[in-house]
Coordinates of C-alpha atoms in Angstrom, one line a residue:
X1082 CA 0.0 0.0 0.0
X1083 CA 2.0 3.0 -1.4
X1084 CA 1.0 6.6 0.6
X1085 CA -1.3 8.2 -1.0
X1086 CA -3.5 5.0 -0.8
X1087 CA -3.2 4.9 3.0
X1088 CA -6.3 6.0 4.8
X1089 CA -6.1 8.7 7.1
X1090 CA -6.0 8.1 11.0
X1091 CA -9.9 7.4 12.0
X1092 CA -10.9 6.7 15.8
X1093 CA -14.2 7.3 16.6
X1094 CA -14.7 9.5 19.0
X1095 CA -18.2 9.3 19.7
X1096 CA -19.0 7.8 23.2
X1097 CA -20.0 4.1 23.1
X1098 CA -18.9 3.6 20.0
X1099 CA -16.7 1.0 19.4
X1100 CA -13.8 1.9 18.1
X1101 CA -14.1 4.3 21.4
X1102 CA -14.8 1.5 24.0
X1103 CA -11.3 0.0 23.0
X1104 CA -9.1 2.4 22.5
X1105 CA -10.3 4.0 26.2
X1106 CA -9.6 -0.3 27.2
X1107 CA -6.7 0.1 25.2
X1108 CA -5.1 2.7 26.8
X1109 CA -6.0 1.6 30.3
X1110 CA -4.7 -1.6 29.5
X1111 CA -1.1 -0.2 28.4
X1112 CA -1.5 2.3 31.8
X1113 CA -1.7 -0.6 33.9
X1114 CA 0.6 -2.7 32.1
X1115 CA 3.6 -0.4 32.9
X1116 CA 2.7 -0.4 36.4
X1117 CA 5.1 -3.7 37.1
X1118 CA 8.4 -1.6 36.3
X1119 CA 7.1 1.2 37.9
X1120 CA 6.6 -0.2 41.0
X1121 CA 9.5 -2.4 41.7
X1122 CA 13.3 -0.8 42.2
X1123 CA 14.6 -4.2 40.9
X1124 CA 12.1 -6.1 38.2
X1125 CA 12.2 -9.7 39.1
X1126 CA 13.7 -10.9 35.6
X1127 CA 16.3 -13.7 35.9
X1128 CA 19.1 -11.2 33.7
X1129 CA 18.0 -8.2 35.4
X1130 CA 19.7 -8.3 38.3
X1131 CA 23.0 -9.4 36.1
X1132 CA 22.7 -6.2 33.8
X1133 CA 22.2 -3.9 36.7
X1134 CA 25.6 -5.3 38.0
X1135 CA 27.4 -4.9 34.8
X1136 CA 25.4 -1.4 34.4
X1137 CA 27.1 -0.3 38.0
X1138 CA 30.5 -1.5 36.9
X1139 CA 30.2 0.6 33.6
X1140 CA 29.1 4.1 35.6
X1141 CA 31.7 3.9 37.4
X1142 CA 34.3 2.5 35.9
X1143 CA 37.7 5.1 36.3
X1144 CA 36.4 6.6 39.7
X1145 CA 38.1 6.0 42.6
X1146 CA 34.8 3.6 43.4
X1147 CA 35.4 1.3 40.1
X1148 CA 35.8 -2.6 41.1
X1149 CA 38.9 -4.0 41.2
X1150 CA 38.3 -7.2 39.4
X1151 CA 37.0 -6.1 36.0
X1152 CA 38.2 -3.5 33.4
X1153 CA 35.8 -2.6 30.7
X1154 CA 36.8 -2.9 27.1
X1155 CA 35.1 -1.6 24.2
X1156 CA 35.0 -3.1 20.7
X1157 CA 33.4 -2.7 17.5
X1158 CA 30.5 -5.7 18.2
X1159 CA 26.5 -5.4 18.9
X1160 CA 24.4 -6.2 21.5
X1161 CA 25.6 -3.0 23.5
X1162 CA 21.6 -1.2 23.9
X1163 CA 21.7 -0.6 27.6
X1164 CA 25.7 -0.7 28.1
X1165 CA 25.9 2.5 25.6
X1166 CA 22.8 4.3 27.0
X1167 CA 22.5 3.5 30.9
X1168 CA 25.6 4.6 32.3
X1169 CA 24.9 7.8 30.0
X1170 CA 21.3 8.1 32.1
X1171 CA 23.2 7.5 35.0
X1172 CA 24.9 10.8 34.5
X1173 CA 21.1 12.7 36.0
X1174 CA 20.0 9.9 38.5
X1175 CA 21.0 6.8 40.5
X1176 CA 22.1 3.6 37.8
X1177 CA 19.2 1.6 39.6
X1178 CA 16.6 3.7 38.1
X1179 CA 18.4 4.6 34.7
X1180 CA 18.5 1.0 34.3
X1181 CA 14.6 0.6 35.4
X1182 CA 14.4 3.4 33.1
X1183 CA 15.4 1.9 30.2
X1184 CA 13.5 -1.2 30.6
X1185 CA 10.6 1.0 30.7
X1186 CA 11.6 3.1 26.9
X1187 CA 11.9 -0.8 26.1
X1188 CA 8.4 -1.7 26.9
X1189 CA 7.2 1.9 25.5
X1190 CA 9.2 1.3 22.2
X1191 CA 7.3 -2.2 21.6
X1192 CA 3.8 -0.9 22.2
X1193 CA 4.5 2.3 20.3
X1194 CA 5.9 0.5 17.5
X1195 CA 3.6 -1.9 16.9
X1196 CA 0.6 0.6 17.0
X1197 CA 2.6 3.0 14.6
X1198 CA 3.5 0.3 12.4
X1199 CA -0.3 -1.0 12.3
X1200 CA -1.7 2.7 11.4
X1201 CA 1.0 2.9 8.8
X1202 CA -0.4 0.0 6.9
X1203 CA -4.1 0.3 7.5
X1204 CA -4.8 4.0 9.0
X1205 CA -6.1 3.1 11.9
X1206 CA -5.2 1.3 15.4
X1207 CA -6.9 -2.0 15.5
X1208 CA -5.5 -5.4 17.1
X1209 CA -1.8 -4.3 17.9
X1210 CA -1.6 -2.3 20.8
X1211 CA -4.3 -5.5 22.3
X1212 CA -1.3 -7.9 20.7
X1213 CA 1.8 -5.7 22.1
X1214 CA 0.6 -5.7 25.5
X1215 CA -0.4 -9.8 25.6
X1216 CA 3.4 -10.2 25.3
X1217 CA 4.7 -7.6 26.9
X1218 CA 6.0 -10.0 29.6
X1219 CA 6.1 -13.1 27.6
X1220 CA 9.1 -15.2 28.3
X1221 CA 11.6 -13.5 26.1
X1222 CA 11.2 -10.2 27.9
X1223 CA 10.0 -11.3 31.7
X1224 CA 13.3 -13.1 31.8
X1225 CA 15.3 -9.8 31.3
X1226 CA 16.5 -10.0 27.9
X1227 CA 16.4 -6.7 27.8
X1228 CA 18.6 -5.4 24.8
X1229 CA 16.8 -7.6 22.5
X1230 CA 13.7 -6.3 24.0
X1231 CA 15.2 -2.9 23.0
X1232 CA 16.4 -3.6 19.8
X1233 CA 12.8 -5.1 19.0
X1234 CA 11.1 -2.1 19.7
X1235 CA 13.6 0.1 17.5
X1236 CA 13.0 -2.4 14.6
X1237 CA 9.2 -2.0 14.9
X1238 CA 9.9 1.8 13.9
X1239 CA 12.7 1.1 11.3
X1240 CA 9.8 -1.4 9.8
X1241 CA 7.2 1.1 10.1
X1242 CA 9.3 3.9 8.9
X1243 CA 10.4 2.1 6.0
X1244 CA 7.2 1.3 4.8
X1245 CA 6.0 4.3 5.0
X1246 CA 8.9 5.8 2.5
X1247 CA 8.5 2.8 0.6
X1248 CA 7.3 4.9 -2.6
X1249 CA 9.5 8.1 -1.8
X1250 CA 12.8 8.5 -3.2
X1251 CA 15.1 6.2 -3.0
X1252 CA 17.9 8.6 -1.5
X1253 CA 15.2 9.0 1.7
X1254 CA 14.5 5.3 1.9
X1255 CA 18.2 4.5 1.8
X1256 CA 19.2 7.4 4.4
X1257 CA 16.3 5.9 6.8
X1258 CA 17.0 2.5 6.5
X1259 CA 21.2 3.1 7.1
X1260 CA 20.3 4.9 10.4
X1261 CA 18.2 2.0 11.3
X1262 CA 20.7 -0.3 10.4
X1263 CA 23.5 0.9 12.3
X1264 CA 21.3 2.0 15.4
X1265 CA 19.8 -1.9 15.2
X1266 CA 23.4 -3.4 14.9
X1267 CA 24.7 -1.4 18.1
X1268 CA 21.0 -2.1 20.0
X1269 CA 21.1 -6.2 19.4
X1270 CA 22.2 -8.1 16.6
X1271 CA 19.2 -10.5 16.4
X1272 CA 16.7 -7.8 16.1
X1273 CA 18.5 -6.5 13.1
X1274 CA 18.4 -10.3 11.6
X1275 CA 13.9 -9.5 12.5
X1276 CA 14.4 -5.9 10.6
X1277 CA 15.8 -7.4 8.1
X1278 CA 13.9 -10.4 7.4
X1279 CA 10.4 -8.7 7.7
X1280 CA 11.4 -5.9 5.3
X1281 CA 12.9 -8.8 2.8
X1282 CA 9.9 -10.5 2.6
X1283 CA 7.6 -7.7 2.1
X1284 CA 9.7 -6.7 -0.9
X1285 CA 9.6 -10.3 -2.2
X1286 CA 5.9 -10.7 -1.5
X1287 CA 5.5 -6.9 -3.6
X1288 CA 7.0 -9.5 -6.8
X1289 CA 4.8 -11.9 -6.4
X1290 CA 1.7 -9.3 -6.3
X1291 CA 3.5 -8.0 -9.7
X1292 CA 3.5 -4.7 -7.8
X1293 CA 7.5 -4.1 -8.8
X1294 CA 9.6 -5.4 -11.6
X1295 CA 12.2 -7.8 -11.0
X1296 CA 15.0 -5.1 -11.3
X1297 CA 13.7 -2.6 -9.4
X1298 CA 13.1 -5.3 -6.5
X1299 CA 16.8 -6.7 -6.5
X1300 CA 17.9 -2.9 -6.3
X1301 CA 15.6 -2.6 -3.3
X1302 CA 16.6 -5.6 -1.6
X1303 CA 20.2 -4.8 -2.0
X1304 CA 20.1 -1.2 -1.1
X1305 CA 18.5 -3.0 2.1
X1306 CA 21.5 -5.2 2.8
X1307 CA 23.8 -2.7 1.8
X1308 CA 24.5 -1.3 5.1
X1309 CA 24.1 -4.1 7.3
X1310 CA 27.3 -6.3 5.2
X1311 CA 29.2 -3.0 5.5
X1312 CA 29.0 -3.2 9.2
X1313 CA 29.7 -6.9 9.3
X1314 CA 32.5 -6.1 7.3
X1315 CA 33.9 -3.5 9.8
X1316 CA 33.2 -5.6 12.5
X1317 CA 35.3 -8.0 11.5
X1318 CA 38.4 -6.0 10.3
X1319 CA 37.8 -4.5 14.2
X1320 CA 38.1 -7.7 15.5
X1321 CA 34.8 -7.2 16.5
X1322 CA 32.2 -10.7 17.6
X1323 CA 28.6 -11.0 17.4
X1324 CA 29.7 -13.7 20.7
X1325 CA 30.9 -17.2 21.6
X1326 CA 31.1 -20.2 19.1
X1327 CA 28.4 -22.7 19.4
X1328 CA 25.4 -23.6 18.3
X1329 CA 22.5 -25.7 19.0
X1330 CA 18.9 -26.5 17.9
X1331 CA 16.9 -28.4 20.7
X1332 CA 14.3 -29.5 18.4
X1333 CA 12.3 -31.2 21.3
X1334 CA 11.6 -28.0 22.2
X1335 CA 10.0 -26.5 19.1
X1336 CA 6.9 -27.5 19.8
X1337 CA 6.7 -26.7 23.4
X1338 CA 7.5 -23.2 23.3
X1339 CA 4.1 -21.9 21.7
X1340 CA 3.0 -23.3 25.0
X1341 CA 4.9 -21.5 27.4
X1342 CA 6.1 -18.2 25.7
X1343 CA 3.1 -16.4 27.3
X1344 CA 4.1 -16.2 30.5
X1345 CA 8.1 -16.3 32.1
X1346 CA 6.8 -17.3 35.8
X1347 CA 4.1 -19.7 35.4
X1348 CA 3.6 -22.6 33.0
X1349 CA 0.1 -23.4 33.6
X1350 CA -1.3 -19.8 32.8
X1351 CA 1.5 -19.8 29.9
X1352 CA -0.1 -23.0 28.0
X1353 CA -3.5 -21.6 29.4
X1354 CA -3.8 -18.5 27.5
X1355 CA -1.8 -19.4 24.5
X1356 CA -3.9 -22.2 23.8
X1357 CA -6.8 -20.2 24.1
X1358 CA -5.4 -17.4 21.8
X1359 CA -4.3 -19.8 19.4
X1360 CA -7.6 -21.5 19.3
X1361 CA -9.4 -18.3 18.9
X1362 CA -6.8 -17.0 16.2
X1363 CA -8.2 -20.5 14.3
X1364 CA -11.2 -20.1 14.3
X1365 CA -11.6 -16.7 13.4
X1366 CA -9.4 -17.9 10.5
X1367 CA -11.9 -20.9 9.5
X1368 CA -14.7 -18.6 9.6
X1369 CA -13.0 -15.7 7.9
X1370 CA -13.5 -12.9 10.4
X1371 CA -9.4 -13.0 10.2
X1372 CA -7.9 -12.7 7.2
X1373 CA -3.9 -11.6 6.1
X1374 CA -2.8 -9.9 3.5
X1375 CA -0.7 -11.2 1.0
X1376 CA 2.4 -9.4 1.9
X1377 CA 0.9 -10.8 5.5
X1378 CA 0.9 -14.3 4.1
X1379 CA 4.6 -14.3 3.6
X1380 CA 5.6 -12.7 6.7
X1381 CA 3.6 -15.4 8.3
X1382 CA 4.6 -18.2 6.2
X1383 CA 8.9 -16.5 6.6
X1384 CA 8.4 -16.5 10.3
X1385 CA 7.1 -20.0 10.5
X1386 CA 10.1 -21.2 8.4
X1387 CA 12.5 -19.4 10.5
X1388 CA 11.3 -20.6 13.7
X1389 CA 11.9 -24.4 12.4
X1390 CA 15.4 -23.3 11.0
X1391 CA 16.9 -20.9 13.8
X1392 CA 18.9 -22.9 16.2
X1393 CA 18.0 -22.5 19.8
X1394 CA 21.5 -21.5 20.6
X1395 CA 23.7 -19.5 17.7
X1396 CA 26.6 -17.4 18.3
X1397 CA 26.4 -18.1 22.1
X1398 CA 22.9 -16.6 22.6
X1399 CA 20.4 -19.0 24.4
X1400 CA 16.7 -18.8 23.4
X1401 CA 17.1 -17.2 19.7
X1402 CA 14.2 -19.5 18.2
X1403 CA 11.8 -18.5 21.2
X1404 CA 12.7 -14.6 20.3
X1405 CA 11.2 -14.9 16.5
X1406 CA 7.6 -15.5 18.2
X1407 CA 7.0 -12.2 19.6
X1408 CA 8.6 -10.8 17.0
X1409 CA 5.9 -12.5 14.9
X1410 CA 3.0 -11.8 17.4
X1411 CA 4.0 -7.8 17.1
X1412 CA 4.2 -7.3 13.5
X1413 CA 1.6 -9.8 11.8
X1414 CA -1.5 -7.5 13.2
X1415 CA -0.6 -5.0 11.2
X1416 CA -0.3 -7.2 7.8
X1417 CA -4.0 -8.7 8.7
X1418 CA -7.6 -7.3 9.5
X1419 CA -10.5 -8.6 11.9
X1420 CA -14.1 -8.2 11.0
X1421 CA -16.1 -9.2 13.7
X1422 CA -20.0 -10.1 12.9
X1423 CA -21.7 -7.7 15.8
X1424 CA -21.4 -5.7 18.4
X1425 CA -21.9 -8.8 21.2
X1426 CA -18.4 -10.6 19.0
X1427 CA -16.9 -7.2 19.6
X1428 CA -17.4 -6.7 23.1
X1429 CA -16.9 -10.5 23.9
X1430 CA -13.2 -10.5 22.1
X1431 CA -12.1 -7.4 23.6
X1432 CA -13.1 -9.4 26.8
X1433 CA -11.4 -12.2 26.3
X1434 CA -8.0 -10.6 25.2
X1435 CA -7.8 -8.2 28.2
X1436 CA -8.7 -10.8 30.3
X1437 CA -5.4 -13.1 28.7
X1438 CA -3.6 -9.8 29.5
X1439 CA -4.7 -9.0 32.9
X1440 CA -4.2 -12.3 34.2
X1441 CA -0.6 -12.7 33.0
X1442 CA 0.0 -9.1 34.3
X1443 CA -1.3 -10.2 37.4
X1444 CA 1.1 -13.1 37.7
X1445 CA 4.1 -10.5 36.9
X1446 CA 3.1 -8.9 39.9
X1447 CA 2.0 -11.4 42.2
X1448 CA 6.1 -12.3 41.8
X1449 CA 7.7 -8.9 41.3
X1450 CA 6.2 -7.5 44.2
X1451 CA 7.3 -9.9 47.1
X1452 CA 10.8 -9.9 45.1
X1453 CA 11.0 -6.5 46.8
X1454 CA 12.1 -7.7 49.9
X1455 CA 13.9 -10.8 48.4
X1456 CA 16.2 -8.9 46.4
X1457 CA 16.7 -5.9 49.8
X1458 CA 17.8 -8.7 52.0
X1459 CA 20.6 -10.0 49.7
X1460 CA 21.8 -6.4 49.6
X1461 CA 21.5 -6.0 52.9
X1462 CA 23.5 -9.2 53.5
X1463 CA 26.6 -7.3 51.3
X1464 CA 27.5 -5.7 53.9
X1465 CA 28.6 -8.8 55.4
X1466 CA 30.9 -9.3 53.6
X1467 CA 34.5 -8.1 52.9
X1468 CA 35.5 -5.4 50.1
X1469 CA 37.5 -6.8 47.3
X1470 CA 36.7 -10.3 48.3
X1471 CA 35.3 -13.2 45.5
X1472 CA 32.1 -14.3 45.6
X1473 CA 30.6 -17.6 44.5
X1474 CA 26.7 -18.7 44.0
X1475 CA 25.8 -22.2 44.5
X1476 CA 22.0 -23.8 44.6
X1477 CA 20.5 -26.3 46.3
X1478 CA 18.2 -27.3 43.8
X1479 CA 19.6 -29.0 40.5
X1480 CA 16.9 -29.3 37.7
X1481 CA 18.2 -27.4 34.8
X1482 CA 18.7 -24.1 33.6
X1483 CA 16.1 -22.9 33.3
X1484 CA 14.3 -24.3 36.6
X1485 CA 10.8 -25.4 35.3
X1486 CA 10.0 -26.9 38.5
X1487 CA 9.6 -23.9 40.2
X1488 CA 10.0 -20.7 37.6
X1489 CA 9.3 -18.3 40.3
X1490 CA 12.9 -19.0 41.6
X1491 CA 14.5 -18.2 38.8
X1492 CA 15.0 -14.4 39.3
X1493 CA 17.2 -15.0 42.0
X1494 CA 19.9 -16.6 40.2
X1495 CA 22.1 -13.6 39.2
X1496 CA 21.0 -11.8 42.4
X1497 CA 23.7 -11.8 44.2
X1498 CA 26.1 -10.3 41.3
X1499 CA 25.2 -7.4 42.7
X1500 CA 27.7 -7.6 45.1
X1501 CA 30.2 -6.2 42.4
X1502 CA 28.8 -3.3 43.2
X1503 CA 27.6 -3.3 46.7
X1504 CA 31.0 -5.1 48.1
X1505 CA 33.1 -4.3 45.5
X1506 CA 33.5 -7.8 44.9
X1507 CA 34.1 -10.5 42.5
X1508 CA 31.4 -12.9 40.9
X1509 CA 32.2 -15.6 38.4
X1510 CA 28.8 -15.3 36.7
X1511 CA 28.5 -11.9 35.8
X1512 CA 27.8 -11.5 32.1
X1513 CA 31.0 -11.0 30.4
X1514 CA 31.2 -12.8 27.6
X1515 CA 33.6 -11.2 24.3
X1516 CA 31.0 -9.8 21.8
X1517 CA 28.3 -8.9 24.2
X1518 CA 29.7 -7.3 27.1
X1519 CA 32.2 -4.5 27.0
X1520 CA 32.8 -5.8 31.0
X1521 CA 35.9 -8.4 31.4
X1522 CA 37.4 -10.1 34.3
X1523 CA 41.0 -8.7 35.0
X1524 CA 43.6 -11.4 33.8
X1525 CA 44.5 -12.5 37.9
X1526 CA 40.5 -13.8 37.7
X1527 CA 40.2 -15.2 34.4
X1528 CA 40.8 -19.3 35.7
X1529 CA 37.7 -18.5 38.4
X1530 CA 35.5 -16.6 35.7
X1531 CA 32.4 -17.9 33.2
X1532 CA 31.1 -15.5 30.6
X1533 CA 27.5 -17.0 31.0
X1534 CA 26.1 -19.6 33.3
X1535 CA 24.2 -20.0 36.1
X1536 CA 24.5 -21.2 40.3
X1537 CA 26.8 -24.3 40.9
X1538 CA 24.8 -27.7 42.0
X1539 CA 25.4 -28.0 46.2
X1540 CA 25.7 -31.5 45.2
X1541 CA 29.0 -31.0 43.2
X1542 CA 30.8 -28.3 45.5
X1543 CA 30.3 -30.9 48.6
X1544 CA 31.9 -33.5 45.9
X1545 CA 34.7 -31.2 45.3
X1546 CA 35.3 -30.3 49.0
X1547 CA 35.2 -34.1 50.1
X1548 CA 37.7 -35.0 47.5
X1549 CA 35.1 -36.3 44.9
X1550 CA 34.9 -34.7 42.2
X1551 CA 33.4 -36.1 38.8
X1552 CA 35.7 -36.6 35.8
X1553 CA 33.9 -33.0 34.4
X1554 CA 34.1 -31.0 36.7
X1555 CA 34.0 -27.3 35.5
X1556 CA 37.7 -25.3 36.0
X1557 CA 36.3 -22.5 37.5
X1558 CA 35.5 -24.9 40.6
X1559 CA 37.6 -27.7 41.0
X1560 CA 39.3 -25.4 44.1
X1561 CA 36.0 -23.4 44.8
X1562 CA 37.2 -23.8 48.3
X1563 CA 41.0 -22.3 47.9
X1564 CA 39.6 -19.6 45.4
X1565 CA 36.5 -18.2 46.8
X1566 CA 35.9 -16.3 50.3
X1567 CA 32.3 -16.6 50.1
X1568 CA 29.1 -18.4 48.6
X1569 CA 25.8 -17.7 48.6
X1570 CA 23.7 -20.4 48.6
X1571 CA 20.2 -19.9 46.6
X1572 CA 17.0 -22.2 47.4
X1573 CA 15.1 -22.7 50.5
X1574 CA 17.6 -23.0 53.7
X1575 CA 19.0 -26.0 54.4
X1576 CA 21.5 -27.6 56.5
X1577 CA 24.6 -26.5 56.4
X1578 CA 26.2 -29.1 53.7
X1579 CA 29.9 -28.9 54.9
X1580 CA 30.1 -27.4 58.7
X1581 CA 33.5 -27.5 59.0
X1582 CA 34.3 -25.6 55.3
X1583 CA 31.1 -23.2 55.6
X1584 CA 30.5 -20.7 58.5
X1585 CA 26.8 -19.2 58.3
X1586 CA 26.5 -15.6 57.9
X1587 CA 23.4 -14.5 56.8
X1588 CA 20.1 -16.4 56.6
X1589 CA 16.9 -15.7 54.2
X1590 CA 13.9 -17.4 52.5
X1591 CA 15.8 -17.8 49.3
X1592 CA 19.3 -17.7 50.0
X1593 CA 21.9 -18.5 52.8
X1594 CA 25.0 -16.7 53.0
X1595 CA 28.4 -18.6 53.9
X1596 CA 32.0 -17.8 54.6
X1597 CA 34.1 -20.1 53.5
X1598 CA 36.6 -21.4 55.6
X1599 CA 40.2 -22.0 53.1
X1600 CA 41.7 -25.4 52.7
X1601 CA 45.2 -25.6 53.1

């Protein structure tokens, strides 16, 4: 749809019309929606607490309060959203809230999107904004993947930009799309691969429709790729990463994920309202109320395809198939309309989609709230403990990574990285892997130090410390209790596993705080 066919904005604004009703539900839906971050001086999402660290040791790195253990290095590679911005923010208020700030542009920067990129294809606000704010804390975002979140929301307005120069001259388009590009690249690599693929298949899907020649679409789709190979290109004459080798697919888990990328914290209200939106999204199908457009029909049929293809794991980022979803569920509405038979269908689906976002808000906050005191005792309990010393995290539950059992646990792993900050101290897992961070260990800490991974099993610290170790054991531990002064123990207390290595310091529901006392 070039511009001059694009209708103008319309919203009713007639009381108890329609259109009315839900944009008034609309916008008291996004109000409260926000309310989570607004509310809580530490969201309980399982990076958070790890980026805040990091975020800290950024601020103040060359002050006379910088941590001794880590040294900040910059490098021509993405993924660097909040590490460029925060400690920037941090210049007018405390890091805490500059951080909790950006989360919050994050959230604003996906609902905004979307509804701008829906009015630019169809002129008015319609299923979006309902869309936007149904996954505003699905999985991807509640467990604190924040620059990606980021990232996302910039690509929402690069797409929605783009397509609405899409017949200008090309000079505009190209200028546009290059300072997408290279703000996309800096934000978080994978949502320049979504900017990119959504913007390739609308210009492959304009061929098909015969609405461009072959020619003038191969200029487009190069002038498109144009700028992102010349930063790959610089990247890697900088000696610049995207991140780590590896990658995996976990196929098993392809068909799971639709179930549980609704909700982060609980699995039974994640499979509950996806299978009731995916239900309703069929039927509506079936009966025609929904209907995509072409260009729709490829973005749906592209994201499909790259869900199957993308591994789970590439370039040393976990999760990257269970990103393309919300991509999906944020940009499709505006590539597809609903025409609902009457007023009762109208008022009964904007029922039922505010209830699926309501109840998983409510969830968010039923867990962020009581994390308030969760995550003030383990700062509290940095006091405790000495300046410059090196911290390790062990748990007493071992069921994975992440801990379906129980996912309300989870934002406690990287909790007590805060203690780089707070005690000045060292933590193996802080995020600080080449490519992602700009944040490395000093070389004296490198042996002790992971780039990404979570608490160490109880059970295989007491089999270190008893002389039992397992044929793998990880380097970083085999003399946890030589190398480290203290650990912090996450899970429900327990009894003390090794009395005469670990002296109790500091007791709480979710952690226990130990000094370790050194083998010779």
């Amino acid at each position: 749809m070039v511009p001059s066919e694009r209708p103008a904005l319309t919203i009713s604004t007639r009381p108890g019309s329609d259109r009315s009703i839900a944009i008034i539900v609309l916008a008291v839906l996004a109000a409260v929606s926000f309310l989570p971050v607004l509310l809580t001086p530490i969201p309980a999402m399982v990076d958070y607490p790890n980026h805040l660290a990091r975020m800290y040791i950024l601020s103040q790195s060359g002050t006379p309060n910088a941590n001794p253990h880590y040294e900040v290095t910059w490098a021509f590679y993405p993924n660097l959203g909040m590490d460029l911005l925060v400690p920037q923010m941090a210049r007018l208020m405390s890091v805490e809230s500059a951080t909790r700030l950006f989360l919050l542009l994050s959230q604003l920067l996906i609902v905004g999107g979307a509804l701008l990129l829906e009015w630019v294809r169809k002129g008015r606000v319609e299923l979006a904004g309902f869309a936007a704010l149904a996954v505003l804390y699905c999985l991807p975002f509640s467990w604190g993947f924040v620059n990606f979140e980021f990232g996302l929301g910039l690509a929402l307005w690069g797409i929605a930009v783009y397509l609405m120069l899409a017949e200008s001259p090309w000079p505009l388009r190209f200028l546009a799309n290059l300072i997408f590009v290279a703000a996309l690249y800096v934000a978080h690599f994978f949502s320049l691969g979504i900017y990119g693929a959504t913007l390739g298949l609308f210009e492959l899907s304009r061929i098909r429709q015969r609405q461009i020649a072959y020619p003038v679409a191969a200029a487009r789709l190069g002038a498109l790729a144009l700028p992102a190979l010349a930063l790959f290109a610089l990247m890697h004459f900088t000696a610049g990463s995207i991140g780590s080798e590896g990658t995996s697919w976990f196929l098993a888990f392809k068909p799971i994920w639709p179930l549980r990328i609704m909700n982060g914290y609980n699995l039974t209200t994640a499979a509950a309202t996806g299978l009731a939106l995916m239900i309703a999204l069929f039927f509506a199908a079936r009966r025609g109320i929904l209907r995509l457009e072409p260009s729709g029909t490829w973005l749906a049929i592209g994201f499909a395809l790259l869900y199957l293809v993308i591994p789970s794991k590439l370039f040393g980022t976990s999760f990257v198939d269970l990103r393309v979803i919300p991509a999906a569920a944020l940009i499709l509405p505006a590539f597809c309309s609903l025409s609902l038979p009457s007023r009762r269908w109208k008022m009964a689906s904007l029922a039922g989609i505010s209830s699926i976002i309501l109840l998983n808000l409510a969830v968010v906050l039923s867990v962020w709230l009581p994390y308030r005191a969760d995550y003030a005792a383990i700062i509290a309990s940095f006091q405790k403990i000495d300046r410059g010393s090196r911290v390790l995290v062990g748990s007493t539950v071992d069921d994975g990574d992440p801990p379906f059992a129980d996912l309300t646990s989870y934002p406690m792993y990287y909790a007590p990285t805060l203690a780089v900050h707070y005690a000045n101290a060292f933590v193996p897992n802080l995020f600080t892997e080449t490519g992602k961070q700009p944040v490395r260990p000093r070389e004296a800490m490198r042996n002790i130090a992971i780039p990404y991974g979570g608490p160490v099993p109880s059970g295989l610290l007491a089999a270190i410390a008893t002389g039992q170790p397992p044929a793998d054991v990880p380097p970083f531990v085999r003399s946890w209790d030589r190398d480290f002064d203290y650990l912090y123990m996450l899970g429900a207390p327990a009894a003390n596993p090794l009395p005469d290595r670990l002296e109790v310091l500091e007791t709480s529901e979710r952690f226990v705080l130990y000094r370790i006392r050194r083998k010779p």
